[in-house]
Every structure is written in C-alpha cells, then in structure tokens.
Amino acid sequence: MTEQITAGQFHAADDVEDWRCLYHLVSAHFRTGSLAEGIALVDEIGRLADGAEQQYLNVDLRHAGVTVTLKLRDIALARRISAAARELGIPADPSAVQLVNVTLDALVGADVLPFWRALLGYRQIGDDYLSDPSNRGPGFGLQQMKAARPQRNRMHLDVAVPHDQAAARIAAALAAGGHLVSDAHAPKWWVLADAEGNEACVATWVGRE
C-alpha cells in the first residue's frame, strides 16, 4: 500500500472525474440496468485489481448500480475501474455517492466509547472513532464537548457528500423545512437542523488538508 495522497491531489489528477473524495475514502457509483450488468463490472474489477489493491477496495452491488469505494486514494486503480465501466457502457453518477457517520457529543470519550464499541460490535480506530468491520453500517464518532448541553441533541448525523453536491444537498434540506444553524466551518461542514432543532452536518473534504 502506497502513501495516502491528499483529496486535493486526487481531484487534481486527470481521468478521475467519476470519483469523489468523502473524508478518508474515495468513491464512485456506476449506474446499471440490471444485476447482470453490475456483475459484469464487478467481475472486471476483480480481474484488474491485484491482491494488494483488493485489500483497500470495497464493492457494493445492487440492481440499480455498483458503488466502488477505495480506502486509499489510488489514482491508477480508479482510472482502471472507470475505463472498465466505459468499456461495458456503464455510466458513472458522481452525485450518487455519500458517506454517513453517526456522531455523539461526549464530555469524556474514553468513558463512553467502550460501551458503543461493545454494543455495535464495531472495531476502534484511534481514540474517537468506530468502524463496522463488515463495512455495512455507518461510522460512529465522538465529538468533544467542553460542557454538558442538555438542551440540545447529543447525537447527530454527519453526511459527507461530494464537494460539488454540497450546495444542492443543503438547498434540498432547507426547502424540506430545515434551517441553517451555522456555516462558520464551511466548506468543511455546515450545521443544519430540522423544524424541531435536531441537528445534522453536511460535510465535504474541502478544508480538511
């Protein structure tokens, strides 16, 4: 496994237009008309990715499409996968990728993380993050609080979207009855809330390097 490049370096490369960085991952979605088409693409990916590359490659196959996620921002592999999809006549839809994390505000993370690790059956990454070992469920992270905030929700969703889709996603949420709580950290993240004040964040890779 080679050294991880930055999201900015990945997006500056040629021939990676199908792909979008989401936090530490890079992902692409290829729209298919059937499971058979999807299986054909997955079969090609299995042939063109070597053993080392397959260790950081995840594939989600559904009737409507194939989502490919790389834990390493591997430009060469991303290009080969896109080329295979083009050869099969399967178009990419960059707007269809996202990454959802559940985030809990905590005063003392070390006191609560073991509970959530045991409850979810997740593995721990660092001091404040849990990951589903089967790569099916959302990530679970802790956010440091300086003081207790009983008047607001302590758990919220972080929805990482492609950087060029953030404005549209925020606009849709606002049109659906939400409101903007803060854009102080934008474009790294925006804090939104529903009509009752329950918060969620829309996040991008921009500003994380």
Tab-separated table of C-alpha atoms in Angstrom:
chain	number	residue	atom	x	y	z
A	1	MET	CA	0.000	0.000	0.000
A	2	THR	CA	1.471	3.334	-1.042
A	3	GLU	CA	1.377	6.567	0.930
A	4	GLN	CA	-2.029	8.248	1.085
A	5	ILE	CA	-2.231	11.369	-1.064
A	6	THR	CA	-4.477	14.306	-0.192
A	7	ALA	CA	-8.000	14.708	-1.516
A	8	GLY	CA	-6.869	17.820	-3.359
A	9	GLN	CA	-4.106	15.904	-5.105
A	10	PHE	CA	-6.550	13.187	-6.095
A	11	HIS	CA	-9.073	15.596	-7.602
A	12	ALA	CA	-6.311	17.497	-9.421
A	13	ALA	CA	-5.386	14.351	-11.344
A	14	ASP	CA	-6.642	13.628	-14.857
A	15	ASP	CA	-9.235	10.964	-15.669
A	16	VAL	CA	-10.753	10.657	-12.184
A	17	GLU	CA	-13.920	12.612	-12.957
A	18	ASP	CA	-16.099	9.639	-11.944
A	19	TRP	CA	-14.748	9.695	-8.378
A	20	ARG	CA	-15.333	11.833	-5.297
A	21	CYS	CA	-13.417	12.039	-2.021
A	22	LEU	CA	-15.514	11.573	1.123
A	23	TYR	CA	-13.459	12.116	4.275
A	24	HIS	CA	-10.670	9.498	4.080
A	25	LEU	CA	-12.333	7.474	1.290
A	26	VAL	CA	-12.801	7.906	-2.447
A	27	SER	CA	-15.927	6.533	-4.083
A	28	ALA	CA	-17.676	6.175	-7.438
A	29	HIS	CA	-21.141	4.949	-8.386
A	30	PHE	CA	-21.845	3.298	-11.737
A	31	ARG	CA	-25.480	3.059	-12.815
A	32	THR	CA	-26.566	-0.277	-14.270
A	33	GLY	CA	-29.844	-1.545	-15.662
A	34	SER	CA	-29.647	-4.995	-14.133
A	35	LEU	CA	-27.754	-7.231	-11.751
A	36	ALA	CA	-26.200	-8.925	-14.768
A	37	GLU	CA	-24.587	-5.646	-15.877
A	38	GLY	CA	-23.400	-4.986	-12.354
A	39	ILE	CA	-21.938	-8.459	-12.012
A	40	ALA	CA	-20.057	-7.979	-15.285
A	41	LEU	CA	-18.485	-4.800	-13.924
A	42	VAL	CA	-17.643	-6.397	-10.578
A	43	ASP	CA	-16.057	-9.310	-12.439
A	44	GLU	CA	-13.886	-6.886	-14.410
A	45	ILE	CA	-12.882	-5.070	-11.214
A	46	GLY	CA	-11.915	-8.399	-9.676
A	47	ARG	CA	-9.633	-9.109	-12.619
A	48	LEU	CA	-7.944	-5.739	-12.850
A	49	ALA	CA	-7.285	-5.202	-9.109
A	50	ASP	CA	-4.369	-7.186	-7.735
A	51	GLY	CA	-4.237	-8.750	-4.294
A	52	ALA	CA	-2.710	-5.721	-2.588
A	53	GLU	CA	-5.255	-3.365	-4.182
A	54	GLN	CA	-8.165	-5.580	-3.208
A	55	GLN	CA	-7.285	-5.065	0.452
A	56	TYR	CA	-8.471	-1.441	0.298
A	57	LEU	CA	-11.241	-1.874	-2.290
A	58	ASN	CA	-14.922	-2.390	-1.384
A	59	VAL	CA	-17.696	-3.073	-3.898
A	60	ASP	CA	-21.428	-2.752	-3.251
A	61	LEU	CA	-23.558	-4.451	-5.912
A	62	ARG	CA	-27.239	-3.587	-6.310
A	63	HIS	CA	-29.748	-3.920	-9.155
A	64	ALA	CA	-29.531	-0.211	-9.951
A	65	GLY	CA	-25.802	0.183	-9.723
A	66	VAL	CA	-22.362	-0.617	-8.373
A	67	THR	CA	-20.672	1.571	-5.780
A	68	VAL	CA	-16.902	1.223	-5.516
A	69	THR	CA	-15.026	2.606	-2.525
A	70	LEU	CA	-11.272	2.852	-2.087
A	71	LYS	CA	-9.748	3.275	1.366
A	72	LEU	CA	-6.621	4.523	-0.368
A	73	ARG	CA	-6.823	7.373	-2.897
A	74	ASP	CA	-5.340	5.243	-5.648
A	75	ILE	CA	-5.481	7.247	-8.876
A	76	ALA	CA	-4.244	4.406	-11.094
A	77	LEU	CA	-6.812	1.927	-9.799
A	78	ALA	CA	-9.619	4.477	-10.034
A	79	ARG	CA	-8.714	5.101	-13.677
A	80	ARG	CA	-8.699	1.383	-14.485
A	81	ILE	CA	-12.114	0.859	-12.886
A	82	SER	CA	-13.589	3.816	-14.775
A	83	ALA	CA	-12.124	2.505	-18.034
A	84	ALA	CA	-13.675	-0.914	-17.399
A	85	ALA	CA	-17.074	0.693	-16.803
A	86	ARG	CA	-16.801	2.705	-20.012
A	87	GLU	CA	-15.909	-0.428	-21.981
A	88	LEU	CA	-19.096	-2.035	-20.667
A	89	GLY	CA	-21.162	1.047	-21.462
A	90	ILE	CA	-21.964	1.678	-17.774
A	91	PRO	CA	-22.117	5.399	-16.891
A	92	ALA	CA	-20.853	6.924	-13.665
A	93	ASP	CA	-23.022	9.121	-11.439
A	94	PRO	CA	-20.781	11.046	-9.019
A	95	SER	CA	-23.798	12.649	-7.338
A	96	ALA	CA	-24.913	9.246	-6.007
A	97	VAL	CA	-22.070	8.728	-3.516
A	98	GLN	CA	-22.093	9.738	0.129
A	99	LEU	CA	-20.776	8.618	3.495
A	100	VAL	CA	-22.892	8.740	6.656
A	101	ASN	CA	-21.407	8.867	10.160
A	102	VAL	CA	-23.248	8.936	13.486
A	103	THR	CA	-21.572	11.429	15.810
A	104	LEU	CA	-22.047	11.608	19.583
A	105	ASP	CA	-21.081	14.642	21.638
A	106	ALA	CA	-19.236	13.454	24.743
A	107	LEU	CA	-17.534	15.068	27.711
A	108	VAL	CA	-15.145	12.150	28.323
A	109	GLY	CA	-14.849	9.994	25.233
A	110	ALA	CA	-12.861	7.271	26.972
A	111	ASP	CA	-15.803	6.674	29.315
A	112	VAL	CA	-18.401	6.107	26.610
A	113	LEU	CA	-16.572	4.695	23.597
A	114	PRO	CA	-16.152	1.171	25.058
A	115	PHE	CA	-19.929	0.933	25.529
A	116	TRP	CA	-20.659	1.834	21.928
A	117	ARG	CA	-17.890	-0.432	20.645
A	118	ALA	CA	-19.403	-3.403	22.512
A	119	LEU	CA	-22.996	-2.508	21.627
A	120	LEU	CA	-22.346	-2.087	17.909
A	121	GLY	CA	-19.756	-4.849	17.573
A	122	TYR	CA	-17.508	-2.340	15.802
A	123	ARG	CA	-13.722	-2.037	15.781
A	124	GLN	CA	-11.992	1.021	17.192
A	125	ILE	CA	-9.873	3.349	15.071
A	126	GLY	CA	-7.914	5.865	17.086
A	127	ASP	CA	-9.347	7.425	20.222
A	128	ASP	CA	-12.666	8.658	18.907
A	129	TYR	CA	-13.946	6.545	16.021
A	130	LEU	CA	-15.603	3.161	15.482
A	131	SER	CA	-15.934	1.320	12.190
A	132	ASP	CA	-18.164	-1.546	11.099
A	133	PRO	CA	-15.793	-4.460	10.318
A	134	SER	CA	-18.277	-5.708	7.694
A	135	ASN	CA	-18.391	-2.262	6.017
A	136	ARG	CA	-22.202	-2.245	6.079
A	137	GLY	CA	-23.115	0.180	8.836
A	138	PRO	CA	-22.287	3.872	9.257
A	139	GLY	CA	-19.198	5.013	11.073
A	140	PHE	CA	-19.565	6.124	14.690
A	141	GLY	CA	-17.517	9.009	16.017
A	142	LEU	CA	-17.181	11.131	19.132
A	143	GLN	CA	-17.068	14.908	19.210
A	144	GLN	CA	-15.536	16.621	22.225
A	145	MET	CA	-17.829	18.812	24.343
A	146	LYS	CA	-16.462	21.452	26.683
A	147	ALA	CA	-19.605	21.453	28.814
A	148	ALA	CA	-22.815	19.448	29.017
A	149	ARG	CA	-25.576	20.627	26.680
A	150	PRO	CA	-28.798	19.039	27.964
A	151	GLN	CA	-30.921	21.484	25.980
A	152	ARG	CA	-29.961	20.034	22.571
A	153	ASN	CA	-29.495	16.666	20.961
A	154	ARG	CA	-26.215	14.956	21.793
A	155	MET	CA	-26.170	12.692	18.740
A	156	HIS	CA	-26.293	13.802	15.130
A	157	LEU	CA	-25.599	12.552	11.626
A	158	ASP	CA	-22.615	13.687	9.592
A	159	VAL	CA	-23.378	13.280	5.898
A	160	ALA	CA	-20.274	13.535	3.723
A	161	VAL	CA	-21.191	14.391	0.135
A	162	PRO	CA	-19.176	15.180	-2.991
A	163	HIS	CA	-17.831	18.709	-2.758
A	164	ASP	CA	-19.726	19.715	-5.890
A	165	GLN	CA	-23.028	18.390	-4.486
A	166	ALA	CA	-22.995	20.132	-1.101
A	167	ALA	CA	-24.894	23.248	-2.182
A	168	ALA	CA	-27.672	21.203	-3.771
A	169	ARG	CA	-27.966	18.894	-0.760
A	170	ILE	CA	-28.150	21.837	1.642
A	171	ALA	CA	-30.718	23.609	-0.526
A	172	ALA	CA	-32.868	20.480	-0.599
A	173	ALA	CA	-32.712	20.136	3.191
A	174	LEU	CA	-33.646	23.783	3.691
A	175	ALA	CA	-36.519	23.513	1.211
A	176	ALA	CA	-37.768	20.482	3.133
A	177	GLY	CA	-38.278	22.520	6.296
A	178	GLY	CA	-34.779	22.687	7.745
A	179	HIS	CA	-32.740	25.722	8.674
A	180	LEU	CA	-29.070	26.654	8.694
A	181	VAL	CA	-27.592	26.670	12.187
A	182	SER	CA	-24.044	27.614	11.229
A	183	ASP	CA	-21.778	27.896	8.209
A	184	ALA	CA	-18.796	29.035	10.264
A	185	HIS	CA	-16.759	25.999	9.194
A	186	ALA	CA	-17.933	25.841	5.570
A	187	PRO	CA	-16.997	24.327	3.183
A	188	LYS	CA	-15.583	21.791	5.641
A	189	TRP	CA	-19.062	21.377	7.127
A	190	TRP	CA	-22.397	23.142	7.569
A	191	VAL	CA	-24.664	22.588	10.576
A	192	LEU	CA	-28.354	22.222	9.711
A	193	ALA	CA	-31.384	21.439	11.845
A	194	ASP	CA	-34.914	20.179	11.299
A	195	ALA	CA	-38.060	22.029	12.397
A	196	GLU	CA	-37.616	20.824	15.998
A	197	GLY	CA	-33.934	21.700	16.247
A	198	ASN	CA	-32.395	18.245	15.726
A	199	GLU	CA	-29.038	18.861	14.100
A	200	ALA	CA	-27.070	17.236	11.290
A	201	CYS	CA	-23.951	18.238	9.390
A	202	VAL	CA	-23.281	18.255	5.670
A	203	ALA	CA	-19.552	17.775	5.149
A	204	THR	CA	-17.027	17.741	2.301
A	205	TRP	CA	-13.306	17.025	2.022
A	206	VAL	CA	-12.537	20.688	1.330
A	207	GLY	CA	-10.641	22.307	4.197
A	208	ARG	CA	-9.529	19.041	5.807
A	209	GLU	CA	-5.976	19.105	4.476
